[in-house]
Amino acid sequence: EVQLVETGGGLVQAGGSLRLSCAASGWSFDNYDIGWFRRAPGKEQEGVGCISTSDGITYIADSMKGRFTISSDNAKNTAYLQMNSLKDEDAAIYYCVKLQYCLETRIGSVLSWGQGTQVTVSS
């Protein structure tokens, strides 16, 4: 059974940092890639970025580039989303996803979703 479990969300002050973790199971971790999406109240779902678990290539959406980074620890079947310099508009539910692929320029097709973790930013 495919499972993606996000942890690390919570309340943070504007300008602060959070690291989200995504523990994956149910497949060979380096055969598929991992991505992150977010959904804020009243807004459309937004792709945050992704990582190729086979070669470490990452993609980060323009609005988050320079503040967010994605990494993975294949030995732990876990991916991470490091978020720095958080802004009010970063408040959302963040979802970890299993991807068909991740390229330097875009997020590939989503195959499975995690349950999401809430990030709240206070100003």
Coordinates of N, CA and C in Angstrom, one line a residue:
E1 N 0.8 -1.2 0.0 CA 0.0 0.0 0.0 C 0.9 1.3 0.0
V2 N 0.6 2.1 -0.9 CA 1.3 3.4 -1.0 C 0.9 4.3 0.2
Q3 N 1.9 4.8 0.9 CA 1.6 5.8 1.9 C 2.6 6.9 1.9
L4 N 2.1 8.1 2.1 CA 2.9 9.3 2.2 C 2.4 10.0 3.5
V5 N 3.3 10.2 4.5 CA 2.9 10.8 5.7 C 3.8 12.1 6.0
E6 N 3.1 13.2 6.0 CA 3.8 14.5 6.2 C 3.8 14.8 7.7
T7 N 4.9 15.3 8.2 CA 5.0 15.8 9.5 C 5.8 17.1 9.5
G8 N 5.7 17.9 10.6 CA 6.5 19.1 10.7 C 5.8 20.4 10.6
G9 N 4.5 20.3 10.3 CA 3.7 21.5 10.2 C 3.5 22.2 11.5
G10 N 3.0 23.4 11.5 CA 2.7 24.0 12.8 C 2.6 25.5 12.6
L11 N 2.7 26.2 13.8 CA 2.6 27.7 13.8 C 4.0 28.3 13.8
V12 N 4.2 29.2 13.0 CA 5.6 29.9 12.9 C 5.3 31.4 12.7
Q13 N 6.2 32.2 13.2 CA 6.1 33.6 13.0 C 6.6 34.0 11.6
A14 N 6.1 35.0 11.0 CA 6.6 35.5 9.7 C 8.1 35.7 9.8
G15 N 8.8 35.3 8.8 CA 10.3 35.4 8.8 C 11.0 34.2 9.4
G16 N 10.2 33.3 10.0 CA 10.7 32.1 10.6 C 10.9 30.9 9.6
S17 N 11.3 29.8 10.1 CA 11.5 28.6 9.2 C 10.8 27.4 9.8
L18 N 10.5 26.5 8.9 CA 9.9 25.2 9.2 C 10.5 24.1 8.2
R19 N 10.6 22.9 8.7 CA 11.0 21.8 7.8 C 9.9 20.7 7.9
L20 N 9.4 20.5 6.7 CA 8.4 19.4 6.6 C 9.1 18.2 6.2
S21 N 8.6 17.0 6.7 CA 9.1 15.7 6.3 C 8.0 14.9 5.6
C22 N 8.4 14.1 4.7 CA 7.4 13.2 4.0 C 8.0 11.8 4.1
A23 N 7.4 10.9 4.9 CA 7.9 9.5 5.0 C 7.0 8.7 4.0
A24 N 7.7 8.1 3.1 CA 7.1 7.3 2.0 C 7.2 5.8 2.2
S25 N 6.2 5.1 1.8 CA 6.3 3.6 1.9 C 5.4 3.0 0.8
G26 N 5.6 1.7 0.5 CA 4.8 1.0 -0.4 C 5.4 0.9 -1.8
W27 N 6.5 1.5 -2.0 CA 7.2 1.3 -3.3 C 8.7 1.5 -3.1
S28 N 9.5 1.2 -4.1 CA 10.9 1.4 -4.1 C 11.1 2.9 -4.3
F29 N 11.6 3.5 -3.2 CA 11.7 5.0 -3.1 C 12.3 5.7 -4.3
D30 N 13.4 5.1 -4.8 CA 14.1 5.8 -5.9 C 13.6 5.5 -7.2
N31 N 12.5 4.8 -7.3 CA 11.9 4.5 -8.6 C 10.9 5.6 -9.1
Y32 N 10.5 6.4 -8.1 CA 9.5 7.5 -8.4 C 10.0 8.7 -7.7
D33 N 9.5 9.9 -8.1 CA 9.9 11.1 -7.5 C 8.9 11.7 -6.5
I34 N 9.3 12.7 -5.8 CA 8.5 13.2 -4.7 C 8.2 14.7 -5.0
G35 N 7.0 15.2 -4.8 CA 6.7 16.6 -4.9 C 6.0 17.1 -3.7
W36 N 5.8 18.4 -3.7 CA 5.1 19.1 -2.7 C 4.1 20.1 -3.4
F37 N 2.9 20.1 -2.8 CA 1.8 21.0 -3.3 C 1.3 21.7 -2.0
R38 N 0.6 22.8 -2.2 CA 0.0 23.4 -1.1 C -1.4 24.0 -1.5
R39 N -2.3 24.1 -0.5 CA -3.6 24.7 -0.8 C -3.9 25.7 0.4
A40 N -4.1 26.9 0.1 CA -4.5 27.9 1.1 C -6.0 28.2 0.9
P41 N -6.6 28.6 2.0 CA -8.0 28.9 2.0 C -8.4 29.9 0.9
G42 N -9.4 29.5 0.1 CA -9.8 30.5 -0.9 C -8.9 30.6 -2.1
K43 N -7.9 29.8 -2.2 CA -6.9 29.8 -3.3 C -6.8 28.5 -4.0
E44 N -6.4 28.5 -5.2 CA -6.2 27.3 -5.9 C -5.0 26.5 -5.4
Q45 N -5.0 25.2 -5.6 CA -3.9 24.4 -5.3 C -2.7 24.8 -6.1
E46 N -1.5 24.8 -5.4 CA -0.3 25.3 -6.1 C 0.8 24.3 -5.9
G47 N 1.6 24.1 -7.0 CA 2.8 23.2 -6.9 C 3.9 24.0 -6.3
V48 N 4.5 23.4 -5.3 CA 5.7 24.0 -4.6 C 7.0 23.6 -5.3
G49 N 7.1 22.3 -5.5 CA 8.3 21.9 -6.1 C 8.4 20.4 -6.1
C50 N 9.6 19.8 -6.5 CA 9.7 18.4 -6.5 C 11.2 18.0 -6.5
I51 N 11.5 16.7 -6.3 CA 12.8 16.2 -6.3 C 12.8 14.9 -7.0
S52 N 13.9 14.7 -7.8 CA 14.1 13.4 -8.5 C 14.9 12.6 -7.4
T53 N 14.3 11.5 -7.0 CA 15.0 10.7 -6.0 C 16.1 9.9 -6.5
S54 N 16.2 9.8 -7.8 CA 17.3 9.0 -8.4 C 18.5 9.8 -8.6
D55 N 18.4 11.1 -8.9 CA 19.6 11.9 -9.2 C 19.6 13.2 -8.4
G56 N 18.6 13.5 -7.6 CA 18.7 14.7 -6.8 C 18.3 16.0 -7.5
I57 N 17.9 16.0 -8.7 CA 17.5 17.2 -9.4 C 16.2 17.7 -8.7
T58 N 16.2 19.0 -8.5 CA 15.0 19.6 -7.9 C 14.4 20.7 -8.7
Y59 N 13.2 21.0 -8.5 CA 12.5 22.1 -9.1 C 11.7 22.8 -8.0
I60 N 11.8 24.2 -8.0 CA 11.1 25.0 -7.0 C 10.3 26.0 -7.8
A61 N 9.0 26.2 -7.5 CA 8.2 27.2 -8.2 C 8.8 28.6 -8.0
D62 N 8.7 29.5 -9.0 CA 9.3 30.8 -8.9 C 9.0 31.6 -7.7
S63 N 7.8 31.5 -7.2 CA 7.4 32.4 -6.1 C 8.0 31.9 -4.8
M64 N 8.6 30.7 -4.8 CA 9.2 30.2 -3.6 C 10.8 30.0 -3.7
K65 N 11.2 30.2 -4.9 CA 12.7 30.0 -5.2 C 13.5 31.0 -4.3
G66 N 14.6 30.4 -3.7 CA 15.4 31.2 -2.9 C 15.0 31.1 -1.4
R67 N 13.8 30.7 -1.1 CA 13.3 30.5 0.2 C 13.1 29.1 0.6
F68 N 12.6 28.3 -0.4 CA 12.3 26.9 -0.1 C 13.3 26.0 -0.8
T69 N 13.6 24.9 -0.2 CA 14.5 23.9 -0.8 C 13.9 22.5 -0.5
I70 N 14.1 21.6 -1.4 CA 13.6 20.2 -1.3 C 14.8 19.3 -1.3
S71 N 14.8 18.3 -0.4 CA 15.9 17.3 -0.3 C 15.3 16.0 0.0
S72 N 16.1 14.9 -0.1 CA 15.6 13.6 0.2 C 16.7 12.8 0.9
D73 N 16.3 11.8 1.7 CA 17.3 10.9 2.3 C 16.7 9.5 1.9
N74 N 17.3 9.0 0.8 CA 16.8 7.7 0.2 C 16.9 6.6 1.2
A75 N 17.9 6.6 2.1 CA 18.1 5.5 3.1 C 16.9 5.5 4.0
K76 N 16.3 6.6 4.2 CA 15.1 6.7 5.1 C 13.8 6.8 4.4
N77 N 13.8 6.7 3.1 CA 12.6 6.8 2.3 C 11.8 8.1 2.7
T78 N 12.6 9.2 2.8 CA 12.0 10.4 3.3 C 12.4 11.6 2.5
A79 N 11.5 12.5 2.2 CA 11.8 13.8 1.5 C 11.5 14.9 2.5
Y80 N 12.1 16.0 2.2 CA 12.0 17.2 3.1 C 11.7 18.4 2.3
L81 N 10.9 19.3 2.9 CA 10.7 20.7 2.4 C 11.2 21.6 3.4
Q82 N 12.3 22.3 3.2 CA 12.8 23.3 4.1 C 12.2 24.7 3.6
M83 N 11.6 25.3 4.5 CA 10.9 26.6 4.2 C 11.5 27.7 5.1
N84 N 12.1 28.7 4.5 CA 12.8 29.8 5.2 C 12.1 31.1 4.9
S85 N 12.3 32.1 5.7 CA 11.7 33.4 5.4 C 10.2 33.4 5.1
L86 N 9.5 32.6 6.0 CA 8.1 32.4 5.7 C 7.3 33.7 5.8
K87 N 6.3 33.8 4.9 CA 5.4 34.9 4.7 C 4.0 34.5 5.1
D88 N 3.2 35.5 5.3 CA 1.8 35.2 5.6 C 1.2 34.4 4.5
E89 N 1.5 34.7 3.2 CA 0.9 34.0 2.1 C 1.4 32.5 1.9
D90 N 2.4 32.1 2.8 CA 2.8 30.7 2.7 C 1.9 29.8 3.6
A91 N 1.0 30.4 4.4 CA 0.1 29.6 5.2 C -0.8 28.8 4.3
A92 N -0.8 27.5 4.6 CA -1.6 26.6 3.7 C -1.5 25.2 4.3
I93 N -2.2 24.3 3.7 CA -2.0 22.8 4.0 C -1.0 22.4 2.9
Y94 N 0.1 21.7 3.4 CA 1.1 21.3 2.5 C 1.0 19.7 2.3
Y95 N 1.0 19.3 1.0 CA 0.8 17.9 0.7 C 2.1 17.4 0.0
C96 N 2.5 16.2 0.5 CA 3.5 15.5 -0.2 C 2.9 14.5 -1.2
V97 N 3.5 14.4 -2.4 CA 2.9 13.6 -3.4 C 4.0 12.7 -4.0
K98 N 3.5 11.5 -4.5 CA 4.4 10.6 -5.3 C 4.2 11.0 -6.8
L99 N 5.3 11.2 -7.5 CA 5.2 11.7 -8.8 C 5.7 10.7 -9.8
Q100 N 5.2 10.8 -11.0 CA 5.8 9.9 -12.1 C 7.2 10.4 -12.4
Y101 N 7.4 11.7 -12.4 CA 8.7 12.2 -12.6 C 8.8 13.7 -12.1
C102 N 10.1 14.1 -11.9 CA 10.3 15.5 -11.6 C 11.4 16.0 -12.5
L103 N 11.2 17.1 -13.1 CA 12.2 17.7 -14.0 C 12.7 19.0 -13.4
E104 N 13.8 19.6 -13.9 CA 14.3 20.9 -13.4 C 13.3 22.0 -13.7
T105 N 12.4 21.7 -14.7 CA 11.5 22.8 -15.1 C 10.1 22.6 -14.7
R106 N 9.7 21.4 -14.2 CA 8.3 21.2 -13.9 C 8.1 20.0 -13.0
I107 N 6.9 20.0 -12.4 CA 6.4 18.8 -11.6 C 5.7 17.9 -12.6
G108 N 6.0 16.6 -12.5 CA 5.3 15.6 -13.3 C 3.9 15.2 -12.8
S109 N 3.4 14.2 -13.4 CA 2.0 13.7 -13.0 C 2.0 13.1 -11.6
V110 N 1.0 13.5 -10.8 CA 0.8 13.0 -9.5 C 0.2 11.6 -9.4
L111 N 0.8 10.7 -8.7 CA 0.3 9.4 -8.6 C -0.5 9.1 -7.3
S112 N 0.0 9.7 -6.2 CA -0.6 9.5 -4.9 C -0.4 10.8 -4.1
W113 N -1.3 11.0 -3.1 CA -1.3 12.1 -2.2 C -1.1 11.7 -0.8
G114 N -0.4 12.5 0.0 CA -0.4 12.4 1.5 C -1.7 13.1 2.0
Q115 N -1.8 13.0 3.4 CA -3.0 13.6 4.0 C -2.8 15.1 4.2
G116 N -1.6 15.6 4.2 CA -1.4 17.0 4.3 C -1.0 17.4 5.7
T117 N -0.3 18.5 5.9 CA 0.1 19.1 7.2 C -0.1 20.6 7.1
Q118 N -0.7 21.1 8.2 CA -1.1 22.5 8.2 C 0.2 23.4 8.6
V119 N 0.4 24.4 7.8 CA 1.4 25.5 8.2 C 0.7 26.8 8.4
T120 N 0.8 27.4 9.5 CA 0.2 28.6 9.9 C 1.3 29.6 10.1
V121 N 1.2 30.8 9.5 CA 2.2 31.9 9.7 C 1.5 33.0 10.4
S122 N 2.1 33.5 11.5 CA 1.6 34.6 12.2 C 2.5 35.8 12.0
S123 N 1.8 37.0 11.8 CA 2.6 38.2 11.5 C 2.6 39.1 12.8

